[in-house]
Coordinates of C-alpha atoms (C1' of nucleotides) in Angstrom, one line a residue:
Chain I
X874 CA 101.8 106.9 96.8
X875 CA 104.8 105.6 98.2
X876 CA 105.9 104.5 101.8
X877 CA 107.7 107.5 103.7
X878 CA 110.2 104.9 104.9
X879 CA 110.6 103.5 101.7
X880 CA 111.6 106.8 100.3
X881 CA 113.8 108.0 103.2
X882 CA 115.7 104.6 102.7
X883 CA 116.0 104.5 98.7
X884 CA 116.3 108.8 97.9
X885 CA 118.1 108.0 95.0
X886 CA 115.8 105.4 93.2
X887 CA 112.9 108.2 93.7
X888 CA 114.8 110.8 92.2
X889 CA 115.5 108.1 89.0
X890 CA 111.8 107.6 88.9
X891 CA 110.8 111.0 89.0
X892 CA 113.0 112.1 86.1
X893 CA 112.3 109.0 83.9
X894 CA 108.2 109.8 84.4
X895 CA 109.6 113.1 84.1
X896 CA 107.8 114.3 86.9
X897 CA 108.8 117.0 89.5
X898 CA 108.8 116.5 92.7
X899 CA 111.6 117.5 95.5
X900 CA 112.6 114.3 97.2
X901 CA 115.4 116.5 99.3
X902 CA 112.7 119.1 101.0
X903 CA 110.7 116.3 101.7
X904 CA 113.2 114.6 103.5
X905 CA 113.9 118.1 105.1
X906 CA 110.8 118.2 106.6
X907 CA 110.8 114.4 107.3
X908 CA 113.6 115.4 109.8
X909 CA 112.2 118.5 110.8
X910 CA 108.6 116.6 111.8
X911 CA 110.5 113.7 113.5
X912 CA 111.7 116.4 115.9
X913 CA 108.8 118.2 116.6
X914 CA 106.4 115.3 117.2
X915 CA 109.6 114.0 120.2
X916 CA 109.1 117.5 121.7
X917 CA 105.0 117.0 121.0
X918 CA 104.1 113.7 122.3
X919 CA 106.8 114.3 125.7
X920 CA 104.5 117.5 126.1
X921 CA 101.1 115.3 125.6
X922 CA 102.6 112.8 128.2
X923 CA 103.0 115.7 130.8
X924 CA 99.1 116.7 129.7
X925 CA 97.9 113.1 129.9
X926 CA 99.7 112.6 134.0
X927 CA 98.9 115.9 135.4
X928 CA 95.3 115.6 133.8
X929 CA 94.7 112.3 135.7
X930 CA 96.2 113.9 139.0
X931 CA 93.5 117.1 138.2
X932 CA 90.9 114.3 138.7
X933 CA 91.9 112.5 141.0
X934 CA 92.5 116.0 143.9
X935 CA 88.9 116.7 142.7
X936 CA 87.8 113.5 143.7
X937 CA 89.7 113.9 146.9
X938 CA 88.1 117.6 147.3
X939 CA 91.7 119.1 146.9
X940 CA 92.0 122.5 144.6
X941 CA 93.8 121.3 141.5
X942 CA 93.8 125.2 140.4
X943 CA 97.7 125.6 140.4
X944 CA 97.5 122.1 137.9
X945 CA 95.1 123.5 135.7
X946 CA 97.1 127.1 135.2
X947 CA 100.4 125.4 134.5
X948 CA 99.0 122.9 132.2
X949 CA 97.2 125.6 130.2
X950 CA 100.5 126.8 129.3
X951 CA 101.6 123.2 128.2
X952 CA 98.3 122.8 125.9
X953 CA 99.1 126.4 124.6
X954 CA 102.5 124.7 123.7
X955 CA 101.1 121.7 122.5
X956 CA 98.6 124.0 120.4
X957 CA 101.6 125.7 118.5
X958 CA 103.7 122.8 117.9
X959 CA 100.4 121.0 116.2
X960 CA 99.6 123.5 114.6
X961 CA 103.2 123.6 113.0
X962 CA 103.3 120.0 112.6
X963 CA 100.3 120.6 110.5
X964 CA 102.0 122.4 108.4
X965 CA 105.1 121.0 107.7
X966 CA 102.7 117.0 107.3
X967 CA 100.3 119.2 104.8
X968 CA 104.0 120.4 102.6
X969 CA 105.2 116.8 102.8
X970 CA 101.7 115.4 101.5
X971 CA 101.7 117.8 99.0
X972 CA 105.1 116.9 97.6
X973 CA 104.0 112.8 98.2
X974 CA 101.1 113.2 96.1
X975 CA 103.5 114.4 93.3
X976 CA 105.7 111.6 93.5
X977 CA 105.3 109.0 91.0
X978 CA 105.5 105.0 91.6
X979 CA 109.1 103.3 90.4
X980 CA 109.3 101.2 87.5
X981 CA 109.8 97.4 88.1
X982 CA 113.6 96.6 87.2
X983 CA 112.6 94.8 84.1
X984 CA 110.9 97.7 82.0
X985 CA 113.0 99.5 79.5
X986 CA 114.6 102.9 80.1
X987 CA 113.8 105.1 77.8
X988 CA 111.6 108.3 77.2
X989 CA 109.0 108.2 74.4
X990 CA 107.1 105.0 72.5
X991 CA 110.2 104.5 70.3
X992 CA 111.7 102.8 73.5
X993 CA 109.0 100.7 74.3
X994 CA 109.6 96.7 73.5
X995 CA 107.5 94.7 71.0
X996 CA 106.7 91.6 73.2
X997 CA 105.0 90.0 70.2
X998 CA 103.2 89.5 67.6
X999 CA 99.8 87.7 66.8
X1000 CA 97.7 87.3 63.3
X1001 CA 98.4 88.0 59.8
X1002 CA 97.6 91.5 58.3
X1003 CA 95.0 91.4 56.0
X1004 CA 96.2 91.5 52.2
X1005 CA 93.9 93.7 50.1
X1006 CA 93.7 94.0 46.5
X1007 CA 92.1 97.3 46.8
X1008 CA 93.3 100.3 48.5
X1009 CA 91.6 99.8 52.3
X1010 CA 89.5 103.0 53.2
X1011 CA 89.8 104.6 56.7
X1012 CA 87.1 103.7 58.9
X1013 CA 85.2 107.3 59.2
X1014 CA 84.8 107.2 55.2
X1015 CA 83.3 102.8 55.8
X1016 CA 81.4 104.3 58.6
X1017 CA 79.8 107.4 56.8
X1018 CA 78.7 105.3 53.5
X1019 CA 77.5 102.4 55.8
X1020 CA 75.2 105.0 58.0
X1021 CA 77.1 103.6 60.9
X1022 CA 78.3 106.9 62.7
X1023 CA 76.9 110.7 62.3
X1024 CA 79.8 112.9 62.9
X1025 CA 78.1 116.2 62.4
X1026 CA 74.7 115.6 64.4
X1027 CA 77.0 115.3 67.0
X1028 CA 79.2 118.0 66.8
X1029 CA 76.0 119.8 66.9
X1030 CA 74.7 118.7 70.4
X1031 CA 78.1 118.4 71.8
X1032 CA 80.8 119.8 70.0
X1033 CA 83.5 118.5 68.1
X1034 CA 85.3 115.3 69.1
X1035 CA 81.6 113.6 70.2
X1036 CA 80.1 110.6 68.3
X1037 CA 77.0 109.0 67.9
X1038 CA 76.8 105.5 66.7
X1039 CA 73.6 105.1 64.1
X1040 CA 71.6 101.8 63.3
X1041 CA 73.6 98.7 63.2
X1042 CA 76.7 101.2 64.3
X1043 CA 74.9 101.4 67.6
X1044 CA 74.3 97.7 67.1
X1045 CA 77.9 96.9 66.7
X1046 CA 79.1 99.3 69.5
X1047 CA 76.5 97.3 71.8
X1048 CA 77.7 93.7 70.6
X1049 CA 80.7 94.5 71.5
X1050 CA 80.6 95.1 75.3
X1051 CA 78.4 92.6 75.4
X1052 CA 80.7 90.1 73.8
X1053 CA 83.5 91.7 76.0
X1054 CA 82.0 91.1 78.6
X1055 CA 80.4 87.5 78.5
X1056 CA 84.1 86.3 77.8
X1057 CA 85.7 88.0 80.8
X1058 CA 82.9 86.7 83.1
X1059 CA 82.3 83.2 81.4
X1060 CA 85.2 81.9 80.6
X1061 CA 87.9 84.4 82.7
X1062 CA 85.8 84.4 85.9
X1063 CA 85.6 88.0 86.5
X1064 CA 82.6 89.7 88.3
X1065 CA 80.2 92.2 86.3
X1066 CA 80.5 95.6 88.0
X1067 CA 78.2 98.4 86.7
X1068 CA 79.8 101.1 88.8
X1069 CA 78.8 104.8 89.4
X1070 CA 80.5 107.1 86.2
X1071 CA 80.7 109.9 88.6
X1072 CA 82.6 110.3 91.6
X1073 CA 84.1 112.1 94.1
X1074 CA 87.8 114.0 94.4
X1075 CA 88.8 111.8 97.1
X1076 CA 88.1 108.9 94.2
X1077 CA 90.1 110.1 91.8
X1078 CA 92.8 110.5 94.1
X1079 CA 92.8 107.4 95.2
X1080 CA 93.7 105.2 91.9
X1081 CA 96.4 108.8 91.4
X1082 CA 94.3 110.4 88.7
X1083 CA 94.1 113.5 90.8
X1084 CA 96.3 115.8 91.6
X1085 CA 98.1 115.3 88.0
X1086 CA 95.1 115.0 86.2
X1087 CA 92.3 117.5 86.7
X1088 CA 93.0 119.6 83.5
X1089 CA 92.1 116.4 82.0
X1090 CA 88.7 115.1 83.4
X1091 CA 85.1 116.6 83.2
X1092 CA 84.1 118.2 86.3
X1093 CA 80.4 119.1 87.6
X1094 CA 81.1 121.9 89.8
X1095 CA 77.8 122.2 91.7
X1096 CA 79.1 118.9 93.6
X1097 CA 82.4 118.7 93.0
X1098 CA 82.2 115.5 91.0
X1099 CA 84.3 113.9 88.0
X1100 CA 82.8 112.2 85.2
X1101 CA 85.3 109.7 85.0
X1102 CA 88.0 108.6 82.6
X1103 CA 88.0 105.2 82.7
X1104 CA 86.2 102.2 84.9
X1105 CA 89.9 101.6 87.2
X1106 CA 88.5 104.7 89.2
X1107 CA 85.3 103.7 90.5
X1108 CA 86.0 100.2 90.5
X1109 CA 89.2 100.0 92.1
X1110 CA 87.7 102.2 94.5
X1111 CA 85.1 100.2 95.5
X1112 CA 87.7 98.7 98.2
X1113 CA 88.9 102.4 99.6
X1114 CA 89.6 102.0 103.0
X1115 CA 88.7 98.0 103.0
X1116 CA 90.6 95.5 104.7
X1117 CA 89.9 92.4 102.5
X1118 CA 90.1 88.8 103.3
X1119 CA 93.2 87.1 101.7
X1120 CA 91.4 84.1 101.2
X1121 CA 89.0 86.2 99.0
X1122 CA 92.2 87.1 96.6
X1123 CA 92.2 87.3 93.5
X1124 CA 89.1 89.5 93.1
X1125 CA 88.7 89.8 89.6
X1126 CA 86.5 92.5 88.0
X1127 CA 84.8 93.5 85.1
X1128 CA 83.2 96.6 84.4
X1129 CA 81.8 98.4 81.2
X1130 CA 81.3 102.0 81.6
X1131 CA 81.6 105.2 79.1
X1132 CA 84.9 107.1 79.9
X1133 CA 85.5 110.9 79.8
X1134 CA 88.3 112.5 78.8
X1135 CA 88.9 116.5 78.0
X1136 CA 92.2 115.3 76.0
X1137 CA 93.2 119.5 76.6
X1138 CA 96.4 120.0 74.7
X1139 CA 96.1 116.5 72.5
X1140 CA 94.3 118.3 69.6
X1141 CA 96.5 117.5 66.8
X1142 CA 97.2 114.8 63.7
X1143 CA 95.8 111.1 64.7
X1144 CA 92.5 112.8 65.7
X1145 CA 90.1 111.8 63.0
X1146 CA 86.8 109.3 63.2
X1147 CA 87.1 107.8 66.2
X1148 CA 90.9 107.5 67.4
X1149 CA 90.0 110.2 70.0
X1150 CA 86.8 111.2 71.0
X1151 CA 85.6 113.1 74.5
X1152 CA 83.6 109.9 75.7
X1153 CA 84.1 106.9 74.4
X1154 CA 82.8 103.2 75.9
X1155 CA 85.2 100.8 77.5
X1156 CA 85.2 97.8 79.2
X1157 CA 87.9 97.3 82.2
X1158 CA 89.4 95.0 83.7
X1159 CA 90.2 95.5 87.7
X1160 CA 92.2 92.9 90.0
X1161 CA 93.0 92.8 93.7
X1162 CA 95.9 90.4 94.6
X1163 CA 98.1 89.3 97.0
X1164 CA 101.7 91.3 96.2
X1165 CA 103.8 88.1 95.4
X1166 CA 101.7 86.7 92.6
X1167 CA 100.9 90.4 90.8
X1168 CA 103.8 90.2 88.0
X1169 CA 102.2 86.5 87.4
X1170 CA 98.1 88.2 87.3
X1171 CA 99.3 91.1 85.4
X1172 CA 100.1 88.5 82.5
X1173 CA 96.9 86.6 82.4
X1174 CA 95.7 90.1 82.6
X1175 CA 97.4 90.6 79.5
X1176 CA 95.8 87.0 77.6
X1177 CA 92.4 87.8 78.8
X1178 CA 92.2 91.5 77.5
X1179 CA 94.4 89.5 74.2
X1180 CA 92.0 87.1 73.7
X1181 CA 89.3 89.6 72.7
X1182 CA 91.4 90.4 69.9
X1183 CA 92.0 86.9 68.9
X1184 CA 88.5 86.0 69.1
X1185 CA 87.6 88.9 66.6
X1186 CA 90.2 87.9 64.8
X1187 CA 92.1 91.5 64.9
X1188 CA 96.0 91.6 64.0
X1189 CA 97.6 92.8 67.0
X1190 CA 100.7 93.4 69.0
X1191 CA 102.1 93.4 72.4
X1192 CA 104.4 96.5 73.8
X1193 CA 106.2 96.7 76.9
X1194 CA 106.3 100.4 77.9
X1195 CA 109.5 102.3 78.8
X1196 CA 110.0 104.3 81.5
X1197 CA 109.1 107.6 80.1
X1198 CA 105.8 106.3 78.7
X1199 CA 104.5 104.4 82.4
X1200 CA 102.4 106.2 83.9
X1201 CA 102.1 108.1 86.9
X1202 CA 100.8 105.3 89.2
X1203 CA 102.1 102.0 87.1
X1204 CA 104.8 99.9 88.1
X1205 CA 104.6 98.3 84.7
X1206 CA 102.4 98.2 82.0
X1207 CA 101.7 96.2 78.7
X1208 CA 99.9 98.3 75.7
X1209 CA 97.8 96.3 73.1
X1210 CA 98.1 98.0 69.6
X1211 CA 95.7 96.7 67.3
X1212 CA 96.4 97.3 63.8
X1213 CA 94.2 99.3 61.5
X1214 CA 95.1 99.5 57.7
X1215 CA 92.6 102.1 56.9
X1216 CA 94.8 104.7 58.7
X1217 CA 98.0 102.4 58.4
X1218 CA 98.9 101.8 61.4
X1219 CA 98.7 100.4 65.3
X1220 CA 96.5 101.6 67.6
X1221 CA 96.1 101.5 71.2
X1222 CA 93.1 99.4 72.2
X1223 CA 94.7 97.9 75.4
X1224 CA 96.6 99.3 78.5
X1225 CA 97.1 96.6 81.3
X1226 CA 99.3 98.0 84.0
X1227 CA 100.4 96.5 87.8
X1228 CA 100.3 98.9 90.2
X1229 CA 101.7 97.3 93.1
X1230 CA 100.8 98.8 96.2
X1231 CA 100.9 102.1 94.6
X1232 CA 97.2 102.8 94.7
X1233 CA 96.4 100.7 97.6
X1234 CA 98.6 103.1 99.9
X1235 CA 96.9 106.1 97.8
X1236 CA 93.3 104.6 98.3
X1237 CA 94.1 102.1 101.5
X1238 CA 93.0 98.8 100.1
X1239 CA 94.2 96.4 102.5
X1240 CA 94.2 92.5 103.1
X1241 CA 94.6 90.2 105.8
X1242 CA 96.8 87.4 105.1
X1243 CA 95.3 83.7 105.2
X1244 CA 97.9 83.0 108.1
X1245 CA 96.0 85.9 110.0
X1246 CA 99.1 88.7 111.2
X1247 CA 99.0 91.9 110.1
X1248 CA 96.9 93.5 107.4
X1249 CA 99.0 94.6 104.0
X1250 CA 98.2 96.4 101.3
X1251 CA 97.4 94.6 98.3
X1252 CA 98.2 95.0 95.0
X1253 CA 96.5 96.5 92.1
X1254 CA 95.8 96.1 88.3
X1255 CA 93.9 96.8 85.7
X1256 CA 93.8 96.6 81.9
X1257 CA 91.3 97.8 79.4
X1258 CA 89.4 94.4 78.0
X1259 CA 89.1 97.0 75.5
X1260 CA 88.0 100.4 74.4
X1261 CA 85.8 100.3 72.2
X1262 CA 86.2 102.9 69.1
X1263 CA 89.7 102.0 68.1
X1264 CA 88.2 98.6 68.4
X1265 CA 85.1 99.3 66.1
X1266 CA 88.0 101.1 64.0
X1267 CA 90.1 97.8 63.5
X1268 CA 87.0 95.9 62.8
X1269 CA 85.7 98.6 60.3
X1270 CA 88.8 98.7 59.1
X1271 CA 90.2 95.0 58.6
X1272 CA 86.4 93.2 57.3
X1273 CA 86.0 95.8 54.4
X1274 CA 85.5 94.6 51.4
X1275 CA 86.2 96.2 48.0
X1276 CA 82.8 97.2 47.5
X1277 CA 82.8 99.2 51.2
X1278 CA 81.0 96.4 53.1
X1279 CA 82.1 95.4 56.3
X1280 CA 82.1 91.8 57.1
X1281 CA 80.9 90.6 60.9
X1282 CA 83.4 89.0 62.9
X1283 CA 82.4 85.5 63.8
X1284 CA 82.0 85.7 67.5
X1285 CA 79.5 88.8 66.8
X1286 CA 77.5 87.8 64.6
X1287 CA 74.5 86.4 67.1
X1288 CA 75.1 89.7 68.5
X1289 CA 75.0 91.6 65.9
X1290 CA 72.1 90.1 64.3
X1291 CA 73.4 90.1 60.8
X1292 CA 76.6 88.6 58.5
X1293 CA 77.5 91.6 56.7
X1294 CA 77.0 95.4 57.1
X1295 CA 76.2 96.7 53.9
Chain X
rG1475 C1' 65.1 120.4 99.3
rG1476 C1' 63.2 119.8 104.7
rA1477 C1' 62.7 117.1 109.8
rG1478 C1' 64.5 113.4 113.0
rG1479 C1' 67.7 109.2 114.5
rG1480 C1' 72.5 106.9 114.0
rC1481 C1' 78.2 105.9 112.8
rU1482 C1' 83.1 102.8 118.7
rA1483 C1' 88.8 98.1 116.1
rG1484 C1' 87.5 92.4 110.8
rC1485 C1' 82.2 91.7 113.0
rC1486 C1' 78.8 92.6 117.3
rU1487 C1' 78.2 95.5 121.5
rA1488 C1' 79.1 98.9 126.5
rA1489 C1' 81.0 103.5 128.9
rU1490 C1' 76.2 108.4 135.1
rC1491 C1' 77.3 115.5 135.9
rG1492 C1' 83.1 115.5 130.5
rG1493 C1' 87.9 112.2 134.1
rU1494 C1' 91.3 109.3 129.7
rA1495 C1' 87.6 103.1 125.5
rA1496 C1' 84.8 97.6 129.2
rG1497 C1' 83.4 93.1 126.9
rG1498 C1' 81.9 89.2 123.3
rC1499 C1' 82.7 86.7 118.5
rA1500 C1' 85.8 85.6 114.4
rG1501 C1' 91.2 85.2 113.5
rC1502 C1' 96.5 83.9 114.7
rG1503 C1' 100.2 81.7 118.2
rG1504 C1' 100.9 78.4 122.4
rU1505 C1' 99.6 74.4 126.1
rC1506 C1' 97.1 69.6 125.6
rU1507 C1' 96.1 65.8 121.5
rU1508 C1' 97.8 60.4 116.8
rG1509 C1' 95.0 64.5 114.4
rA1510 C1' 91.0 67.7 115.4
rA1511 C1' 87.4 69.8 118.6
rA1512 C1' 86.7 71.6 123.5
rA1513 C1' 89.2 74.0 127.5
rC1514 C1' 93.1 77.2 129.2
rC1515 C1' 97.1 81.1 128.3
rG1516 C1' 98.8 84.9 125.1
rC1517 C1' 98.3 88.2 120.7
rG1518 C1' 94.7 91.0 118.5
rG1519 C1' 94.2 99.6 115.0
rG1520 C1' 98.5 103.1 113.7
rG1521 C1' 103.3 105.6 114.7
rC1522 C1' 108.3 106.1 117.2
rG1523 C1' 111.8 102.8 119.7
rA1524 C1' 116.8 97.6 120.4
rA1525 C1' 113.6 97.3 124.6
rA1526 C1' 111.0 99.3 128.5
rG1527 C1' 107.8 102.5 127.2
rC1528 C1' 105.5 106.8 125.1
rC1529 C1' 102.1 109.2 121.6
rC1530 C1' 97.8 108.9 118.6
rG1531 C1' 93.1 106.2 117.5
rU1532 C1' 85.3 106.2 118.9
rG1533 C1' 83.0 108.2 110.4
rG1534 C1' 86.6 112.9 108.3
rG1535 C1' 88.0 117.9 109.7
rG1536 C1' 87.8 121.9 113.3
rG1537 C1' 86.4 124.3 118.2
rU1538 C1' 85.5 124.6 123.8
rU1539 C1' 88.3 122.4 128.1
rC1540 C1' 93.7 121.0 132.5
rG1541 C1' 91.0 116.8 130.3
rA1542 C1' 86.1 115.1 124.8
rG1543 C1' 83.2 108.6 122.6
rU1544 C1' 80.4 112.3 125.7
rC1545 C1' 79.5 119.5 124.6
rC1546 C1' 79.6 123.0 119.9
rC1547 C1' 80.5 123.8 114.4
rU1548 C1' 81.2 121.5 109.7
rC1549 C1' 81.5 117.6 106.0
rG1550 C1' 80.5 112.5 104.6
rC1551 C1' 77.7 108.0 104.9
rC1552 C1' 73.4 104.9 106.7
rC1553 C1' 68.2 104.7 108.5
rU1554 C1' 63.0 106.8 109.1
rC1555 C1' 59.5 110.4 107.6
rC1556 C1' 57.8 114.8 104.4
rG1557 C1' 58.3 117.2 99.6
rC1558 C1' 59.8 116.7 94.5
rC1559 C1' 60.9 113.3 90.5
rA1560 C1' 62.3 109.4 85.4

RNA sequence: GGAGGGCUAGCCUAAUCGGUAAGGCAGCGGUCUUGAAAACCGCGGGGCGAAAGCCCGUGGGGGUUCGAGUCCCUCGCCCUCCGCCA
């Protein structure tokens, strides 16, 4: 969400952002009712004032034994007043929330204009791509001879688009977050959160999944819950409503959960194995900082969720997104495409993103500064450190051998239990 | 699922039959000091405003009333007990 002020002093630069994130959202009617509500609470609060005087004088003839009555009758008519101007300044707050919510957060200056993933910028490039003498195999035909994955058993209990991870495909699956996650807390300094994986509306609203979203996520209707879509939502909710201690910044955050995701509409090519599945594991990466040094967090944001990949290893590169593929909530945001020459080509393992205050005005996630003065909002981040299936994917993928084994990366292996998954 | 008790500012704690939130601690600024502590003074939730000031704010939302921390309804959360349960 962005600051009313902020808006009413930069209209144009929210119009730009809407139509990059190609969004919709009336920045003019809003500012039409801005003025509209700016009126009525002058007229309001002069009205309260009267209330607030005449009430104390009420009291104070009582107190003397004089008959207030006459008081009383004329200030029924000014809370009758006061009634209808609430109740239309009700209104006119509920239209400009409305339009708020819809409004998307503006792109830091540095990230490229454009509209779809042929925009974005390669930042770089790390490891070498693997050179076969064999024609690599994608990883759902490695996974189906090893026994690692059973596609069809779970199509039957769940439909299609579900997994389930078999033997040492459960194995791997399980090394890996636990791999993940021993780096980000060891060496990183992040703190294990095992959060809840459902949660409320007001939840999702607050990291900006909802209102955009809800076609999108798993709902339990009985309790109006969400089965959520990735660990940012609980976790950066852990501070709704919070004012934190500066001195406590950075808090740094780890958190593996299993994500849902409907993915309504995204049935299509690039669907096959496990490139996109209905729930999938990840492990997240969350940060609370102070605003000035977020730009400098989101990048060691970016080397710890990149050193996964280098441990294991995995050829990867960097992207900048443009402004047509931020999204809604993000300031800025770095993907990680791993590559995966099975399928021939890079895939998404990685999105770290700076939110600025974005989500801390959405979710009020506050700070006091170390100097004391007044509390601010902090800013927010968060990067996947990283899914897991396009992860397994690259690994499947990358270690085969001619003869359809899969070699263990080196950092798994005491994990894993064994060298080589034949 | 049922019964009861609670929720006041960063934290802790008051407020008679309904009369307009009293204090304490922590924090910040100042005086004093070589520096610090102590002591004393001030600030100390949000909004509008140049300021004076005004409005709002007792978990969220609504109602009754001239006036609600206080009465009523509703939702959330915490605690105690009963029931059920991996």
């Amino acid at each position: 969400m962005l600051d009313l002020r902020f808006i009413r002093e930069n209209p144009d630069l929210v119009r730009q952002a809407i139509q990059w994130k190609r969004e919709k959202a009336d920045v003019d009617r809003l500012l039409e009712l801005d003025g509209e509500r700016r009126a009525l609470v002058a007229e309001a609060e002069r009205l309260k004032h009267e209330r607030n005087v005449v009430s104390e004088e009420i009291a104070r003839k009582k107190k003397q034994g004089l008959d207030p009555q006459g008081d009383i009758l004329r200030m029924r008519e000014v809370a009758d007043r006061i009634k209808s101007l609430d109740a239309r300044l009700q209104e006119i707050e509920a239209q400009m929330q409305e339009i708020l919510t819809w409004i998307p957060n503006i792109p830091h200056p540095s990230v490229p204009i454009g509209k779809d993933e042929r925009d974005n910028v390669e930042v770089r490039r790390w490891g070498e791509i693997p050179e076969m003498d064999f024609e690599p195999k994608p990883h759902w035909e490695l996974a189906e001879k090893l026994g690692l994955v059973d596609f069809a058993r779970a199509s039957k209990i769940s439909g299609s688009f579900f997994v389930s991870f078999r033997g040492m495909g459960a194995r791997l699956e399980r090394a890996l977050i636990n791999f993940m996650i021993d780096l980000h807390v060891r060496k990183h300094g992040y703190t294990e959160i095992w959060p809840p994986a459902l949660v409320r509306r007001e939840t999702m609203f607050g990291t900006g999944q909802l209102p955009k979203l809800e076609e999108d996520m798993y709902r339990v209707e009985q309790d109006d819950l969400f089965l959520i879509p990735t660990a940012e939502v609980p976790v950066t909710n852990l501070h709704r409503d919070e004012i934190l201690d500066g001195a406590d910044l950075p808090l740094k955050y780890v958190a593996y959960t299993p994500c849902f995701r409907r993915e309504a509409g995204s049935y299509g090519r690039e669907t096959r194995g496990l490139v996109r599945i209905h729930q999938f594991d990840k492990v997240e990466l969350v940060k609370f900082v102070e605003p000035s040094t977020s730009y400098d967090e989101l990048e060691s944001l970016v080397r710890d969720a990149e050193e996964v990949l280098q441990l294991l290893r995995l050829p990867y590169r960097v992207v900048k997104l443009c402004t047509g593929e931020l999204s809604f909530a993000a300031a800025m945001c770095y993907d990680l495409e791993v590559w995966a020459p099975g399928v021939k080509k890079y895939l998404e393992v990685s999105s770290c993103s700076n939110f600025e205050d974005f989500q801390a005005r959405r979710a009020n996630i506050r700070y006091r500064p170390r100097d004391g003065g007044k509390a601010q909002f902090v800013h927010t981040l968060n990067g996947s450190g990283l899914a897991l299936p396009r992860t397994v994917i690259a690994i499947l993928e990358n270690y085969q051998t001619d003869e359809g084994s899969v070699v263990v990366p080196e950092v798994l292996r005491d994990y894993v239990g064994v060298d080589v998954l034949r």
